[in-house]
Coordinates of N, CA and C in Angstrom, one line a residue:
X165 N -54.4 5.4 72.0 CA -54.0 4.2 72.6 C -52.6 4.3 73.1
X166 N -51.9 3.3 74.2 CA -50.8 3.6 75.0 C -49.9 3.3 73.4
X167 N -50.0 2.5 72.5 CA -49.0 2.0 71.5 C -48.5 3.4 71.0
X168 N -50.1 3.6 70.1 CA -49.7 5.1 69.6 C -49.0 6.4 70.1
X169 N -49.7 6.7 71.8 CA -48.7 7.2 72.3 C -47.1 7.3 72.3
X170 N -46.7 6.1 72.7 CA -45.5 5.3 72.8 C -44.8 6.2 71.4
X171 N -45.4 5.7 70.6 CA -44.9 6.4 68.6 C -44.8 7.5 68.7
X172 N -45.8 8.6 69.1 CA -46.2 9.9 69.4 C -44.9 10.7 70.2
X173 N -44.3 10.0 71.7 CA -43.2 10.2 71.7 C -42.0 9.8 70.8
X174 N -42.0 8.8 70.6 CA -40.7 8.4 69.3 C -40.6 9.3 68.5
X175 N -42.1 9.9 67.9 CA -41.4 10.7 66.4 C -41.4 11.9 66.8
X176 N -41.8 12.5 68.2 CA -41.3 14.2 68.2 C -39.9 13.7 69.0
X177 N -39.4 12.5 69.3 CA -38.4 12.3 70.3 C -36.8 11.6 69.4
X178 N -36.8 10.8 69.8 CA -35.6 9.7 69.4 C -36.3 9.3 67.9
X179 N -36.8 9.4 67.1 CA -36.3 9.1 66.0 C -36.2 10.0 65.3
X180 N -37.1 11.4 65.8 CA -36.4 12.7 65.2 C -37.5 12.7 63.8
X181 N -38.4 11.9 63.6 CA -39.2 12.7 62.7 C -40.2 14.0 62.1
X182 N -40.2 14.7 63.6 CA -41.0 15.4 63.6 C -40.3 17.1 63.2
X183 N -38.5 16.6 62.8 CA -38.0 17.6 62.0 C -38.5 18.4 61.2
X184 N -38.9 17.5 60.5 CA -39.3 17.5 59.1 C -40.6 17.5 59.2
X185 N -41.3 16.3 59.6 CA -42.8 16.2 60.0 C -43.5 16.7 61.0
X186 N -43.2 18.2 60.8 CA -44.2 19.1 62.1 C -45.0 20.3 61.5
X187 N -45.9 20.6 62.6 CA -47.2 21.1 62.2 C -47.9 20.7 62.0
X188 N -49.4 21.4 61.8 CA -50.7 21.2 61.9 C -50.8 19.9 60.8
X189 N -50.2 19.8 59.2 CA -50.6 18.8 58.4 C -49.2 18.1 58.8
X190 N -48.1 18.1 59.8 CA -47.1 17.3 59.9 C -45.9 17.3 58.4
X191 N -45.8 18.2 58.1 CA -44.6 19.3 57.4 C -44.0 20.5 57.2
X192 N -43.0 20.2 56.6 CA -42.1 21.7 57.1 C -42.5 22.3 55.2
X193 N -43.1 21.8 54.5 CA -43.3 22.6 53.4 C -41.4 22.5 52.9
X194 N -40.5 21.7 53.4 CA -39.1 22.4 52.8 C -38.9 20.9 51.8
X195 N -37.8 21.1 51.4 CA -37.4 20.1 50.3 C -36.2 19.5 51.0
X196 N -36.4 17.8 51.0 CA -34.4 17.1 51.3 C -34.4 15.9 50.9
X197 N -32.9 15.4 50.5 CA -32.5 14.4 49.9 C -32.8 13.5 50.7
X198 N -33.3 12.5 51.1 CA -33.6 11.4 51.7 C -33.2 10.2 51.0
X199 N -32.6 9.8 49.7 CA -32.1 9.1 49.1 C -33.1 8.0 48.3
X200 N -34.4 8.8 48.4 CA -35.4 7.8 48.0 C -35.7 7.3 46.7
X201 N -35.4 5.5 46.2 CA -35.4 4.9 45.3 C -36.3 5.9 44.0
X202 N -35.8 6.2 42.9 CA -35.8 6.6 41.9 C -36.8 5.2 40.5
X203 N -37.6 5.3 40.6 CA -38.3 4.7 39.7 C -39.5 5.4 38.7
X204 N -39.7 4.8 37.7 CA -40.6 5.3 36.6 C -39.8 6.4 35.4
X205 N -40.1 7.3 35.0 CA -39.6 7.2 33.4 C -39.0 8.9 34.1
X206 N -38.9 8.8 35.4 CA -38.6 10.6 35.6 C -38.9 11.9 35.1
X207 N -38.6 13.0 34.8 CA -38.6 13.8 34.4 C -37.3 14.5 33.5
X208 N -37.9 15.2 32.7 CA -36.8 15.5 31.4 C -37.3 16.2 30.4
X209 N -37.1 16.8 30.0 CA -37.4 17.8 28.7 C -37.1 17.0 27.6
X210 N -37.9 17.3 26.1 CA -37.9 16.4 25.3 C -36.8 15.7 24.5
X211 N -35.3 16.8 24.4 CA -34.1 16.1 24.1 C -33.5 15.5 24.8
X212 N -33.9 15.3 26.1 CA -33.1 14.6 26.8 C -33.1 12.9 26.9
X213 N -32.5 12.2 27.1 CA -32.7 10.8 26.9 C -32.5 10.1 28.4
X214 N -32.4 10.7 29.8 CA -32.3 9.9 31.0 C -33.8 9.7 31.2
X215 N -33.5 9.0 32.2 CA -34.6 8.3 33.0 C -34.9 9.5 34.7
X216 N -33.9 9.6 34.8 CA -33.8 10.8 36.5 C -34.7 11.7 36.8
X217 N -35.2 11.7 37.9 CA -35.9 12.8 38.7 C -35.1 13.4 39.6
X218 N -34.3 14.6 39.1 CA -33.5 15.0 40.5 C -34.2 16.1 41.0
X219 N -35.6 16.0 41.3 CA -36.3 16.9 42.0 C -36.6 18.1 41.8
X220 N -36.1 19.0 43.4 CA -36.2 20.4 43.2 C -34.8 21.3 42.6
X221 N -33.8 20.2 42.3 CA -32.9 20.7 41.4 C -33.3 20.8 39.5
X222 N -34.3 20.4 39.5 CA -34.8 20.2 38.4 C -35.7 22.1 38.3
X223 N -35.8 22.5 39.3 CA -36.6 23.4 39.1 C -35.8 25.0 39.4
X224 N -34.6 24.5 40.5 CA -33.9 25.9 40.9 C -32.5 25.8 40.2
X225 N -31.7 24.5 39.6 CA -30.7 24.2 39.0 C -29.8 24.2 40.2
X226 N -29.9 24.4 41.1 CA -28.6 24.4 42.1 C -28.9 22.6 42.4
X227 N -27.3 22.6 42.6 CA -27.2 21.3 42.7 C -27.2 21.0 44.4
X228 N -27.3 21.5 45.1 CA -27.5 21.4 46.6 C -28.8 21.0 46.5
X229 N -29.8 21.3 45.8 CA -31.1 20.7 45.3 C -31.6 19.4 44.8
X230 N -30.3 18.7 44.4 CA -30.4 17.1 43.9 C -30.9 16.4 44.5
X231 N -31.9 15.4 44.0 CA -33.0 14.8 44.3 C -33.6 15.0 45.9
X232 N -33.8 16.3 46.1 CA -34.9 16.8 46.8 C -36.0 16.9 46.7
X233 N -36.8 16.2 47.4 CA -37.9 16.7 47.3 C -39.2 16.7 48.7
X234 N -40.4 17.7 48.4 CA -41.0 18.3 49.3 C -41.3 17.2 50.7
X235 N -41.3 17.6 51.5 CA -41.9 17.1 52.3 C -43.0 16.5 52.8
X236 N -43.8 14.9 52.2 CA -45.4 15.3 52.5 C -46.0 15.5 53.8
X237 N -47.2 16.0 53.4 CA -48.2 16.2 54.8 C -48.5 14.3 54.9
X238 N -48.1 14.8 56.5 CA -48.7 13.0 56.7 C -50.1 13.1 57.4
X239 N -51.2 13.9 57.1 CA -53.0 13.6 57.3 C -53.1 12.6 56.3
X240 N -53.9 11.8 56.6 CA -54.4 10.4 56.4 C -53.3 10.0 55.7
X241 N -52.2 10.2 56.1 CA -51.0 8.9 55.6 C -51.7 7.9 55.6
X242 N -52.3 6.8 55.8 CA -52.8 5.7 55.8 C -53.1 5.5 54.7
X243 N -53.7 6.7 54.0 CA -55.0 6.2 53.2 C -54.5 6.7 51.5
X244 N -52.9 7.0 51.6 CA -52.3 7.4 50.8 C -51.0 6.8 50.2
X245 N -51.3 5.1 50.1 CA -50.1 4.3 49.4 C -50.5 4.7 47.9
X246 N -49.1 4.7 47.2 CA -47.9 4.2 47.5 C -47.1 5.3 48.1
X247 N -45.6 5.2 48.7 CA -45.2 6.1 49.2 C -44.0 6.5 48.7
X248 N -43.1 7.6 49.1 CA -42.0 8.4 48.1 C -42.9 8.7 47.0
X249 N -42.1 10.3 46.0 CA -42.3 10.8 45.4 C -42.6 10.1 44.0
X250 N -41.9 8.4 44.1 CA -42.1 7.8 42.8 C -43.0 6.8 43.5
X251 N -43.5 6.9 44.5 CA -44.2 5.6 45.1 C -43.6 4.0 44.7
X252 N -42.5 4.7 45.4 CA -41.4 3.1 46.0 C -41.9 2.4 46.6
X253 N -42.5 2.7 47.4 CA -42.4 1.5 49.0 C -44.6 1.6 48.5
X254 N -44.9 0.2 48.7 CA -46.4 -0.4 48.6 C -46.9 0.1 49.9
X255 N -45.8 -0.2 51.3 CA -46.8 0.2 52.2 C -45.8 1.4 53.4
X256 N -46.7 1.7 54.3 CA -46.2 2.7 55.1 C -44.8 2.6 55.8
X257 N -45.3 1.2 56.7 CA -43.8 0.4 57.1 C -42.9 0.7 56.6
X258 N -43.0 0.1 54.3 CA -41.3 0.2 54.0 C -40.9 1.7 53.8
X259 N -41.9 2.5 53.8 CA -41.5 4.2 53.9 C -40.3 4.1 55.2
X260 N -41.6 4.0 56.3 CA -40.9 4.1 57.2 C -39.5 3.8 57.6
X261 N -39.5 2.4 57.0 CA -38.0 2.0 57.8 C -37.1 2.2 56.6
X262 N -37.5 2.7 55.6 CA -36.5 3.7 54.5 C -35.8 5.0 54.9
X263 N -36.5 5.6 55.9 CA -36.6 6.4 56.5 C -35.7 6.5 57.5
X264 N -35.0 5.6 58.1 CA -34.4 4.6 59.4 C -32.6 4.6 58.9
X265 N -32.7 4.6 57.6 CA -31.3 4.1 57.3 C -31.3 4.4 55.9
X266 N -31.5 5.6 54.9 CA -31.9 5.6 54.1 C -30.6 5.2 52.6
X267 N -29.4 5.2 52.9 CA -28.4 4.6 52.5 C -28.6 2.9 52.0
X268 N -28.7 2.3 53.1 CA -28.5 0.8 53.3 C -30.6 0.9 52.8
X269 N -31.4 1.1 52.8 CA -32.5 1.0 51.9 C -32.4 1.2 50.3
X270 N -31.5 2.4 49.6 CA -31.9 2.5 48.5 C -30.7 1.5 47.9
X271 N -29.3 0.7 48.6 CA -28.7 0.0 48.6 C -29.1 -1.5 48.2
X272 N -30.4 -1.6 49.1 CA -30.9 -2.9 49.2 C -32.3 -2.9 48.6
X273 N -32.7 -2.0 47.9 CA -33.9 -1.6 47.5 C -34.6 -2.8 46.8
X274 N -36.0 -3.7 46.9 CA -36.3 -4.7 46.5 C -37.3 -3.9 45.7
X275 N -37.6 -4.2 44.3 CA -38.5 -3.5 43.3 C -39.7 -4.2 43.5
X276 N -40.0 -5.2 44.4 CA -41.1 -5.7 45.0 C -41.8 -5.2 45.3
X277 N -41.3 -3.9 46.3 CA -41.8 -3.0 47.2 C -43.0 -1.7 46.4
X278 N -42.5 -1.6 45.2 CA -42.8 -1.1 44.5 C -44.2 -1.6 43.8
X279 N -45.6 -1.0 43.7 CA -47.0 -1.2 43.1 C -47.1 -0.6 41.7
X280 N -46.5 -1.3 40.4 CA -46.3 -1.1 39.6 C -47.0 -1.8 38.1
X281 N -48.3 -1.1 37.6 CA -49.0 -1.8 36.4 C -48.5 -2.0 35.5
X282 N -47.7 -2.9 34.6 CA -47.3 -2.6 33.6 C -45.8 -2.2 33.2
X283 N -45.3 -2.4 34.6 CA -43.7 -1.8 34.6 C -43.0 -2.9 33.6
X284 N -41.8 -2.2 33.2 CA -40.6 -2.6 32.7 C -39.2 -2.3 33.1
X285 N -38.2 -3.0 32.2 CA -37.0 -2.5 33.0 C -36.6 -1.3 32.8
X286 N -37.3 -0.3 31.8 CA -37.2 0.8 31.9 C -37.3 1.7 33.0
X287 N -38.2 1.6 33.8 CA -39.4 2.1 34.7 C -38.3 2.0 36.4
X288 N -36.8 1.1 36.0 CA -35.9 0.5 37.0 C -34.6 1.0 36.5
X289 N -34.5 1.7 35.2 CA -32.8 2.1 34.5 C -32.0 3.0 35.7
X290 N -32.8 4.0 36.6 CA -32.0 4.6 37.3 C -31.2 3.7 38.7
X291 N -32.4 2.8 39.2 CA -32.0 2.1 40.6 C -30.9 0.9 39.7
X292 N -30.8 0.3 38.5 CA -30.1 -0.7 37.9 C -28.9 -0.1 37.2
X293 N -28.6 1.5 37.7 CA -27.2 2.0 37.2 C -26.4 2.5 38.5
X294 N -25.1 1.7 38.6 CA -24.2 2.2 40.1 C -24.2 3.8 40.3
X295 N -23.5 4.1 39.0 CA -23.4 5.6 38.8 C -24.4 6.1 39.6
X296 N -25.6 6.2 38.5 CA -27.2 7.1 38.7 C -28.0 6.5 40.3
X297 N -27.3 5.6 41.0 CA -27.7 5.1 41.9 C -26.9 5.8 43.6
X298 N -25.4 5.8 42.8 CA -24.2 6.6 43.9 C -24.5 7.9 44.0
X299 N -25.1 8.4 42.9 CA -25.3 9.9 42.7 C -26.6 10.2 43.9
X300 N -27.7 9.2 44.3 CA -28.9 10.0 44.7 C -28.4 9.6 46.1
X301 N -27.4 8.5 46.5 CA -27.2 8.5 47.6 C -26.0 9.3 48.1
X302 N -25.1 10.0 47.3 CA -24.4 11.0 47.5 C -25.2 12.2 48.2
X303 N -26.3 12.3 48.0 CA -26.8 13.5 48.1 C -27.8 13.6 49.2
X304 N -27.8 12.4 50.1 CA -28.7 12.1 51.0 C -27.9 12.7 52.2
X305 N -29.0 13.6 53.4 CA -29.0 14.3 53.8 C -29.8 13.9 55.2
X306 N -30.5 12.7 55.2 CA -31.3 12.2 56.6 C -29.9 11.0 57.2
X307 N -30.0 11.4 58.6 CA -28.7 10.4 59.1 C -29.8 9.3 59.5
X308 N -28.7 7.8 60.0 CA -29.3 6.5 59.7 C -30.0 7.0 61.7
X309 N -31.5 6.1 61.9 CA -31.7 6.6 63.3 C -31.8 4.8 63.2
X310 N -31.5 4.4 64.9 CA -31.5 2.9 65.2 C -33.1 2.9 66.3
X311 N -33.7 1.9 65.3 CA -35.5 1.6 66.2 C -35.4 0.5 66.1
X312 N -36.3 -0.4 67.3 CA -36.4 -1.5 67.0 C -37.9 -1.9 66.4
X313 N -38.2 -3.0 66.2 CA -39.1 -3.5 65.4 C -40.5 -3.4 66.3
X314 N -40.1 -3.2 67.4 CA -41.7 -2.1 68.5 C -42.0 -1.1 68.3
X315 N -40.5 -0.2 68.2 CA -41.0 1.0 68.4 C -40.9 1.3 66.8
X316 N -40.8 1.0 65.4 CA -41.1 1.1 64.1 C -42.6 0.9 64.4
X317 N -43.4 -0.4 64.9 CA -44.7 -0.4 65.3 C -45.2 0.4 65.8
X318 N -45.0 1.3 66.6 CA -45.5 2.4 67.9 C -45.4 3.8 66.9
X319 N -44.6 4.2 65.9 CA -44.9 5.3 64.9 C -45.9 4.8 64.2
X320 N -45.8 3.8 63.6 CA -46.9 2.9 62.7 C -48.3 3.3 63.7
X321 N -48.7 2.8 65.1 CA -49.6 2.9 65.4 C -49.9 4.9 65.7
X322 N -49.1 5.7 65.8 CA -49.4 7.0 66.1 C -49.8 7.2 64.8
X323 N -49.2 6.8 63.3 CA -49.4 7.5 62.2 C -50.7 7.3 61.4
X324 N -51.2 5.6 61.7 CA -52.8 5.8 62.2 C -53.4 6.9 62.6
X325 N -53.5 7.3 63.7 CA -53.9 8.0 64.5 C -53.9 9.6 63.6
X326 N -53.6 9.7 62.2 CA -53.8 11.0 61.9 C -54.4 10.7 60.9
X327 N -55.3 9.9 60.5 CA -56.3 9.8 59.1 C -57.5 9.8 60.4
X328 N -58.6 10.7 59.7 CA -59.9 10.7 60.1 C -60.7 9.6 59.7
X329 N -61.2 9.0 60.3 CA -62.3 7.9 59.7 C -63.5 8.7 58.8
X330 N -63.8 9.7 59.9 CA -64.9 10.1 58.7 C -64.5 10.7 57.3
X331 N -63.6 11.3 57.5 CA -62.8 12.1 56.4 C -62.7 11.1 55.1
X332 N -62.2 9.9 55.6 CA -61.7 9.2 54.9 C -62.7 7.7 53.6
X333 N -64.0 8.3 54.6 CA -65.4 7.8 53.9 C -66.1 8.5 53.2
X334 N -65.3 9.9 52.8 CA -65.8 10.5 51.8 C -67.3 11.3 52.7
X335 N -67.0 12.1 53.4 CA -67.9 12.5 54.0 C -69.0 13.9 52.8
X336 N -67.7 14.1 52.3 CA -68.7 15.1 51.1 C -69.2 14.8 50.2
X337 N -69.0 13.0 50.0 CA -70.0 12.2 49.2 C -68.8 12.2 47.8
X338 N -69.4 11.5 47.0 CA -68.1 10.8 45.7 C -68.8 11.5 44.8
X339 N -68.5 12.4 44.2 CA -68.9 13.4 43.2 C -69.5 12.3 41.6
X340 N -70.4 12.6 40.5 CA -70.8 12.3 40.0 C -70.5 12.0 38.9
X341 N -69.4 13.2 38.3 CA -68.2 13.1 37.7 C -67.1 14.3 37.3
X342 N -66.0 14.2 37.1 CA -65.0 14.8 37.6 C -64.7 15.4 36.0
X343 N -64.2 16.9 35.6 CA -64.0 17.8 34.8 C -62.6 16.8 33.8
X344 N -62.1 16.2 34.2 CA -61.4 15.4 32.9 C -62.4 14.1 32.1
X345 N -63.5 14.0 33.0 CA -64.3 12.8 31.7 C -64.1 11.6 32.0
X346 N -63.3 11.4 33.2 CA -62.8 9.7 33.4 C -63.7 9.0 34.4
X347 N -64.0 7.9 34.2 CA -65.1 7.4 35.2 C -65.1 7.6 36.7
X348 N -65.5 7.4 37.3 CA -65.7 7.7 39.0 C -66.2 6.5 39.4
X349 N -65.1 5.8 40.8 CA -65.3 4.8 40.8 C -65.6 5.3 42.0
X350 N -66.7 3.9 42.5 CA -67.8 4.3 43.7 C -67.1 3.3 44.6

């Protein structure tokens, strides 16, 4: 459709997402600081007592590595809320326009955005400390791009355009039950 189009140009064009988001599954397979809200209990080895996920610095120790992390494949983005690695943002939009200005987003970050069963204020210790907050946006590495509220719509409508419908109906059918024992919901 002309919308999607419209998007199609925007993200190989002026908003520059297809930096990052290119190729056949729409990633570069690389790892970058995008400054993305830090929620849930992180990762840490068992003496340790933070809450942080600093990514792929967690795994290479180089600190040029802080809170990086992989790139996803956006095939059926649609059909894959919540989004960021801690699944911040409920829907694609607040990815997106996280994505737009990612400073003034983890700044203004509303924990609303966030699809969370059972949360506490634990689950929030990193985004509710300036420190551990200045630190992930120190390390952010996407510059702020200016869209307006059309053309945010017009990526929106292109990034539709990469979930298969049939794919996404379970075309190889909903298996009967799955090797960990947990129910399978139909």
């Amino acid at each position: 459709p002309p919308e999607a189009q419209a998007g199609l140009e925007l993200f190989y064009g002026k908003a520059g997402c297809g930096t990052c988001h290119a190729g056949q599954f729409q990633t570069d397979h690389a790892f970058h600081a995008i400054a993305m809200p830090q929620i849930g209990p992180g990762k840490k080895a068992r003496f340790e007592e933070h809450h942080r996920d600093t990514g792929r610095m967690r795994v290479t120790g180089a600190a040029t590595d802080a809170y990086a992390f992989r790139t996803p494949s956006l095939r059926h983005v649609t059909e894959t809320a919540p989004y960021g690695h801690a699944g911040s943002f409920a829907t694609l939009e607040g990815a997106v326009r996280h994505h737009l200005d990612p400073l003034a987003s983890l700044a203004g970050y509303d924990r609303a955005q966030a699809v969370l069963i059972g949360a506490t204020d634990a689950d929030f210790a990193v985004l509710d400390t300036p420190s551990e907050r200045a630190v992930i946006a120190q390390a952010n590495t996407l510059a702020p791009v200016d869209l307006s509220d059309a053309e945010v719509a017009q990526i929106l409508a292109f990034l539709e355009t990469l979930t298969d419908p049939r794919a996404s109906g379970g075309r190889l059918g909903v298996p009967g039950a799955v090797p960990s024992g947990l129910p399978v919901a139909r």
